[in-house]
Amino acid sequence: MLVILNFRPELIRHRGSVILRIDVLSILPEIEHNCRPGLWLGTSPSRMPWATLKHLDFSVNLFAGKFISPAARKKPVSLKGYLILGSSQASVNNIFERKNSSLKVSIGTEIVLGLKKLRADTLPTTAYLMMGERCSGSCLFCPQAGTSSSDRSLLSRVTWNKVNTDVWPLIERAFTQGKIFRACIQVVNHPGILDTLAREVSRARSLTRVPLCISGAVNSLRDAERLFQAGADRITIALDAASPQIYKRVKGPDFTKRLRLLEECVAKFPGRFGTHLIAGLGETEEEMLDTIQYMQDMGIAVGLFAFTPVKGSGMEEWPRPAVESYRRIQTAHYLIRMGICRKEDMVFRRGELSKLPLPNEKIKDILADGSAFLTSGCPGCNRPYYNESPSSTMFNYPRKLTGEEVKEAVRLTGIIS
């Protein structure tokens, strides 16, 4: 079988074997001359450039992310991926399942569940969990992408920690106490992760009554059916980008395929799907609202995000969206979501929203409670500081706005006088 070293992790197949391209962080001195990015190292362990490879204890060292030659036990090669010498998809699934079975918990959720004692001015109303690490995808904006060098404890700007306890009984208690309204598992995609996820969902359903949302891991209608059968209440299939052109640049060429998957799933399970859209990836306001209107027409809830640059990601130097633009998108999104008006009734100038089809005073009355500027998405989801720090500009408010905050948000739209 074949092994490749490369700086872009991805699963590949070769003559019936399943293998992975891996990143090399450091090289043992005695084999350094043989290890170069993209170098083909041979077709079987016995024919590798270093003879000691076939003697390595993979059962122990592989899962630790390291392998050690007998000649250099104190100088391991550290990998950002896995060296896979399996000959079937099952062996690959087994390796990834061991790595990704444990759940991580957002720091805000830790506070709500009593696992961490910290002060926070706004706490999450959903228990946020993450399964997996180091995604097989390569979204340029994401710190979990296989091509990212970001801190692996991050998803967006939120820190996720492993905990040494079963969180589901704690989530059930918080749900009973009215502290949270749902739980959401953010899934970092990997081969075999769906099997692990389905078992975790089934186990969660046996321990808690909390509504459970899954974000990620669904690549077919059959995947969605499996998760619903296991006990999930809602599923989010993220588009992230609002147009095919932006999607291709930041995620890959499969925008239409992803959109068709959403259409197929919501036709079978109406009212149980959501998607994520990120403003500020390079789309126009008109493109964003076109996609929002289409999602609304299909009955798909939109979780709207403002792009957040994260150090080490492929877009760490990309600028944040202008808050004025984001307030216009939020306002239009709210009017569309509430069925007050449609995108086609709005006026745009060079892609920017310039006029709404209602009198200004009527719009002010509609926006007066501030709901348009709250975090959007699944019911009960407030995602505190997912897009921003408490001291910076608030893109999505995780709590009720004050009167002055509402006035300022409306003013920033620039189209409501």
Short mmCIF file of C-alpha atoms in Angstrom, two decimals, residues 21-286:
data_model
loop_
_atom_site.label_atom_id
_atom_site.label_comp_id
_atom_site.label_asym_id
_atom_site.label_seq_id
_atom_site.Cartn_x
_atom_site.Cartn_y
_atom_site.Cartn_z
CA ARG A 21 -1.93 12.89 3.18
CA ILE A 22 -0.33 14.23 6.33
CA ASP A 23 1.58 17.28 7.55
CA VAL A 24 5.07 16.77 8.92
CA LEU A 25 6.00 19.09 11.78
CA SER A 26 9.42 17.68 12.64
CA ILE A 27 11.58 14.98 11.15
CA LEU A 28 13.87 12.44 12.78
CA PRO A 29 17.46 13.27 11.81
CA GLU A 30 18.16 9.81 10.40
CA ILE A 31 15.26 10.00 7.92
CA GLU A 32 15.19 13.73 7.16
CA HIS A 33 16.73 13.32 3.73
CA ASN A 34 13.90 11.00 2.75
CA CYS A 35 10.99 13.19 3.89
CA ARG A 36 9.89 16.01 1.62
CA PRO A 37 6.40 17.39 0.98
CA GLY A 38 4.68 15.27 -1.63
CA LEU A 39 7.37 12.57 -1.67
CA TRP A 40 6.15 9.09 -2.53
CA LEU A 41 7.65 6.80 0.06
CA GLY A 42 6.93 3.39 -1.36
CA THR A 43 4.23 0.77 -1.86
CA SER A 44 4.53 -1.27 1.35
CA PRO A 45 5.99 -0.83 4.82
CA SER A 46 8.88 -3.17 4.02
CA ARG A 47 9.88 -1.00 1.07
CA MET A 48 9.84 2.34 2.91
CA PRO A 49 13.09 4.37 2.86
CA TRP A 50 13.55 3.76 6.58
CA ALA A 51 13.62 0.09 7.53
CA THR A 52 12.47 0.71 11.10
CA LEU A 53 8.99 1.82 10.00
CA LYS A 54 7.62 -1.71 9.92
CA HIS A 55 8.73 -2.23 13.53
CA LEU A 56 6.82 0.76 14.94
CA ASP A 57 4.14 0.27 17.55
CA PHE A 58 1.25 1.91 15.70
CA SER A 59 -1.39 0.74 18.15
CA VAL A 60 0.08 3.03 20.80
CA ASN A 61 1.96 5.75 19.00
CA LEU A 62 -0.41 6.37 16.12
CA PHE A 63 -3.27 7.50 18.34
CA ALA A 64 -0.92 9.78 20.24
CA GLY A 65 -0.19 11.55 16.96
CA LYS A 66 3.43 10.40 17.02
CA PHE A 67 5.53 7.52 15.88
CA ILE A 68 8.94 6.66 17.30
CA SER A 69 11.66 4.61 15.70
CA PRO A 70 13.49 2.12 17.94
CA ALA A 71 16.69 4.05 17.21
CA ALA A 72 15.34 7.38 18.38
CA ARG A 73 12.77 6.82 21.12
CA LYS A 74 13.40 10.26 22.59
CA LYS A 75 12.96 12.11 19.29
CA PRO A 76 9.49 11.38 17.92
CA VAL A 77 8.11 12.66 14.66
CA SER A 78 5.10 14.81 15.48
CA LEU A 79 2.28 14.77 12.94
CA LYS A 80 -0.66 17.07 12.25
CA GLY A 81 -2.54 14.10 10.87
CA TYR A 82 -2.38 10.34 10.80
CA LEU A 83 -0.16 7.83 9.07
CA ILE A 84 -2.65 5.23 7.96
CA LEU A 85 -1.51 1.77 6.90
CA GLY A 86 -5.00 0.29 6.80
CA SER A 87 -6.46 -1.37 3.75
CA SER A 88 -10.13 -0.57 4.25
CA GLN A 89 -12.46 2.32 5.02
CA ALA A 90 -13.34 0.56 8.28
CA SER A 91 -9.77 0.83 9.54
CA VAL A 92 -9.72 4.55 8.76
CA ASN A 93 -13.08 5.04 10.49
CA ASN A 94 -11.77 3.23 13.57
CA ILE A 95 -8.75 5.54 13.82
CA PHE A 96 -10.76 8.72 13.43
CA GLU A 97 -13.47 7.52 15.80
CA ARG A 98 -10.95 7.07 18.60
CA LYS A 99 -9.66 10.57 18.01
CA ASN A 100 -13.02 12.29 17.69
CA SER A 101 -15.41 10.53 20.06
CA SER A 102 -14.98 12.93 22.99
CA LEU A 103 -17.10 16.07 23.18
CA LYS A 104 -15.68 19.51 23.81
CA VAL A 105 -17.71 22.21 25.54
CA SER A 106 -17.72 25.94 24.83
CA ILE A 107 -16.41 28.00 27.71
CA GLY A 108 -19.80 29.73 28.14
CA THR A 109 -21.53 26.37 28.34
CA GLU A 110 -19.03 25.25 30.97
CA ILE A 111 -20.14 28.19 33.12
CA VAL A 112 -23.85 27.39 32.67
CA LEU A 113 -23.27 23.72 33.54
CA GLY A 114 -21.26 24.60 36.65
CA LEU A 115 -17.99 23.19 35.26
CA LYS A 116 -16.18 26.50 35.37
CA LYS A 117 -16.48 29.47 37.71
CA LEU A 118 -16.12 32.65 35.70
CA ARG A 119 -18.09 35.87 35.45
CA ALA A 120 -19.92 36.56 32.21
CA ASP A 121 -22.37 39.34 31.46
CA THR A 122 -24.33 37.11 29.04
CA LEU A 123 -24.53 33.33 29.17
CA PRO A 124 -25.55 30.98 26.35
CA THR A 125 -29.15 29.80 26.23
CA THR A 126 -28.06 26.75 24.21
CA ALA A 127 -25.51 24.20 25.41
CA TYR A 128 -22.81 24.31 22.73
CA LEU A 129 -20.75 21.16 22.20
CA MET A 130 -18.14 20.26 19.60
CA MET A 131 -17.25 16.82 18.30
CA GLY A 132 -14.01 16.23 16.41
CA GLU A 133 -10.87 18.16 15.66
CA ARG A 134 -9.04 19.08 12.49
CA CYS A 135 -11.61 18.98 9.73
CA SER A 136 -11.18 17.11 6.47
CA GLY A 137 -12.54 20.24 4.78
CA SER A 138 -10.53 23.33 3.92
CA CYS A 139 -12.83 26.34 4.45
CA LEU A 140 -10.53 29.36 4.41
CA PHE A 141 -12.33 31.16 7.24
CA CYS A 142 -12.35 28.23 9.69
CA PRO A 143 -9.69 27.56 12.38
CA GLN A 144 -10.59 23.84 12.32
CA ALA A 145 -9.80 23.47 8.59
CA GLY A 146 -7.12 20.94 7.74
CA THR A 147 -5.11 23.70 6.07
CA SER A 148 -5.33 26.05 9.08
CA SER A 149 -2.57 26.56 11.65
CA SER A 150 -5.00 28.07 14.18
CA ASP A 151 -5.33 26.99 17.79
CA ARG A 152 -7.31 23.73 17.67
CA SER A 153 -9.37 24.73 20.70
CA LEU A 154 -11.07 27.42 18.60
CA LEU A 155 -14.16 27.43 16.42
CA SER A 156 -14.67 30.98 15.21
CA ARG A 157 -13.39 32.97 18.21
CA VAL A 158 -14.94 30.65 20.83
CA THR A 159 -12.74 28.38 22.96
CA TRP A 160 -13.85 24.75 23.35
CA ASN A 161 -12.47 22.57 26.15
CA LYS A 162 -12.46 18.86 26.88
CA VAL A 163 -14.15 17.99 30.16
CA ASN A 164 -13.67 14.93 32.35
CA THR A 165 -17.34 14.30 33.01
CA ASP A 166 -20.48 13.19 31.20
CA VAL A 167 -22.13 16.46 30.19
CA TRP A 168 -25.60 15.11 29.32
CA PRO A 169 -26.90 14.77 32.90
CA LEU A 170 -25.64 18.32 33.54
CA ILE A 171 -27.39 19.54 30.40
CA GLU A 172 -30.62 17.86 31.51
CA ARG A 173 -30.38 19.62 34.88
CA ALA A 174 -29.76 23.01 33.23
CA PHE A 175 -32.68 22.39 30.87
CA THR A 176 -34.98 21.49 33.78
CA GLN A 177 -33.88 24.67 35.58
CA GLY A 178 -34.71 26.79 32.52
CA LYS A 179 -31.09 27.86 32.00
CA ILE A 180 -30.87 26.43 28.49
CA PHE A 181 -33.45 25.67 25.82
CA ARG A 182 -31.55 23.30 23.53
CA ALA A 183 -28.19 21.63 22.93
CA CYS A 184 -26.20 21.95 19.72
CA ILE A 185 -23.37 19.66 18.61
CA GLN A 186 -20.99 21.38 16.20
CA VAL A 187 -19.39 18.58 14.19
CA VAL A 188 -15.91 18.76 12.69
CA ASN A 189 -16.15 16.56 9.63
CA HIS A 190 -13.99 13.44 9.41
CA PRO A 191 -14.31 9.96 7.94
CA GLY A 192 -16.30 7.84 10.37
CA ILE A 193 -17.58 10.79 12.38
CA LEU A 194 -21.22 10.08 11.45
CA ASP A 195 -21.12 6.69 13.18
CA THR A 196 -19.72 8.24 16.34
CA LEU A 197 -22.19 11.13 16.17
CA ALA A 198 -25.24 8.89 15.73
CA ARG A 199 -24.25 6.86 18.79
CA GLU A 200 -23.69 10.04 20.83
CA VAL A 201 -27.07 11.45 19.79
CA SER A 202 -28.79 8.19 20.75
CA ARG A 203 -27.02 8.17 24.10
CA ALA A 204 -27.91 11.82 24.71
CA ARG A 205 -31.55 11.13 23.96
CA SER A 206 -31.57 8.43 26.64
CA LEU A 207 -30.23 10.89 29.23
CA THR A 208 -31.95 14.18 28.49
CA ARG A 209 -35.15 15.63 27.04
CA VAL A 210 -33.40 18.76 25.74
CA PRO A 211 -34.06 19.51 22.04
CA LEU A 212 -30.92 18.55 20.15
CA CYS A 213 -29.53 20.25 17.04
CA ILE A 214 -26.70 18.89 14.88
CA SER A 215 -24.54 21.26 12.85
CA GLY A 216 -22.41 19.45 10.27
CA ALA A 217 -21.66 15.84 9.25
CA VAL A 218 -24.67 15.54 6.92
CA ASN A 219 -23.77 14.88 3.29
CA SER A 220 -26.87 13.03 2.12
CA LEU A 221 -30.56 12.60 2.91
CA ARG A 222 -29.69 9.20 4.33
CA ASP A 223 -27.28 10.84 6.82
CA ALA A 224 -30.06 13.19 7.95
CA GLU A 225 -32.53 10.32 8.31
CA ARG A 226 -30.03 8.43 10.44
CA LEU A 227 -29.52 11.36 12.82
CA PHE A 228 -33.25 12.01 13.15
CA GLN A 229 -33.79 8.32 13.92
CA ALA A 230 -31.07 8.55 16.58
CA GLY A 231 -32.94 11.40 18.27
CA ALA A 232 -31.87 14.73 16.73
CA ASP A 233 -34.57 17.40 16.55
CA ARG A 234 -32.98 19.76 14.04
CA ILE A 235 -30.06 19.71 11.61
CA THR A 236 -28.06 22.61 10.23
CA ILE A 237 -26.41 22.24 6.82
CA ALA A 238 -24.16 25.26 6.44
CA LEU A 239 -23.87 27.06 3.13
CA ASP A 240 -21.76 29.80 4.76
CA ALA A 241 -21.25 31.61 1.43
CA ALA A 242 -24.18 33.40 -0.21
CA SER A 243 -23.20 32.87 -3.85
CA PRO A 244 -21.56 30.16 -5.98
CA GLN A 245 -18.60 32.42 -6.74
CA ILE A 246 -17.84 33.17 -3.10
CA TYR A 247 -18.46 29.54 -2.12
CA LYS A 248 -15.93 28.35 -4.70
CA ARG A 249 -13.30 30.78 -3.43
CA VAL A 250 -13.63 30.05 0.29
CA LYS A 251 -15.00 26.48 0.45
CA GLY A 252 -14.83 24.65 -2.89
CA PRO A 253 -16.84 24.04 -6.07
CA ASP A 254 -19.92 22.34 -4.60
CA PHE A 255 -22.37 25.21 -3.90
CA THR A 256 -25.08 23.76 -6.16
CA LYS A 257 -24.62 20.28 -4.68
CA ARG A 258 -24.95 21.68 -1.16
CA LEU A 259 -28.02 23.68 -2.09
CA ARG A 260 -29.65 20.61 -3.66
CA LEU A 261 -28.97 18.66 -0.48
CA LEU A 262 -30.78 21.31 1.58
CA GLU A 263 -33.71 21.24 -0.84
CA GLU A 264 -33.93 17.44 -0.72
CA CYS A 265 -33.73 17.30 3.06
CA VAL A 266 -36.28 20.01 3.79
CA ALA A 267 -38.72 18.43 1.31
CA LYS A 268 -38.59 15.23 3.37
CA PHE A 269 -38.40 16.90 6.80
CA PRO A 270 -40.03 20.36 6.55
CA GLY A 271 -39.34 22.81 9.35
CA ARG A 272 -36.41 20.85 10.78
CA PHE A 273 -33.46 22.36 8.92
CA GLY A 274 -31.34 25.45 9.18
CA THR A 275 -28.32 26.87 7.43
CA HIS A 276 -25.53 29.33 8.25
CA LEU A 277 -24.64 32.35 6.14
CA ILE A 278 -21.57 34.50 6.80
CA ALA A 279 -21.73 38.15 5.80
CA GLY A 280 -18.47 39.74 4.74
CA LEU A 281 -16.87 37.04 2.59
CA GLY A 282 -17.02 39.24 -0.50
CA GLU A 283 -20.68 38.96 -1.47
CA THR A 284 -22.95 41.94 -2.08
CA GLU A 285 -25.88 42.71 0.20
CA GLU A 286 -28.20 41.83 -2.69
#
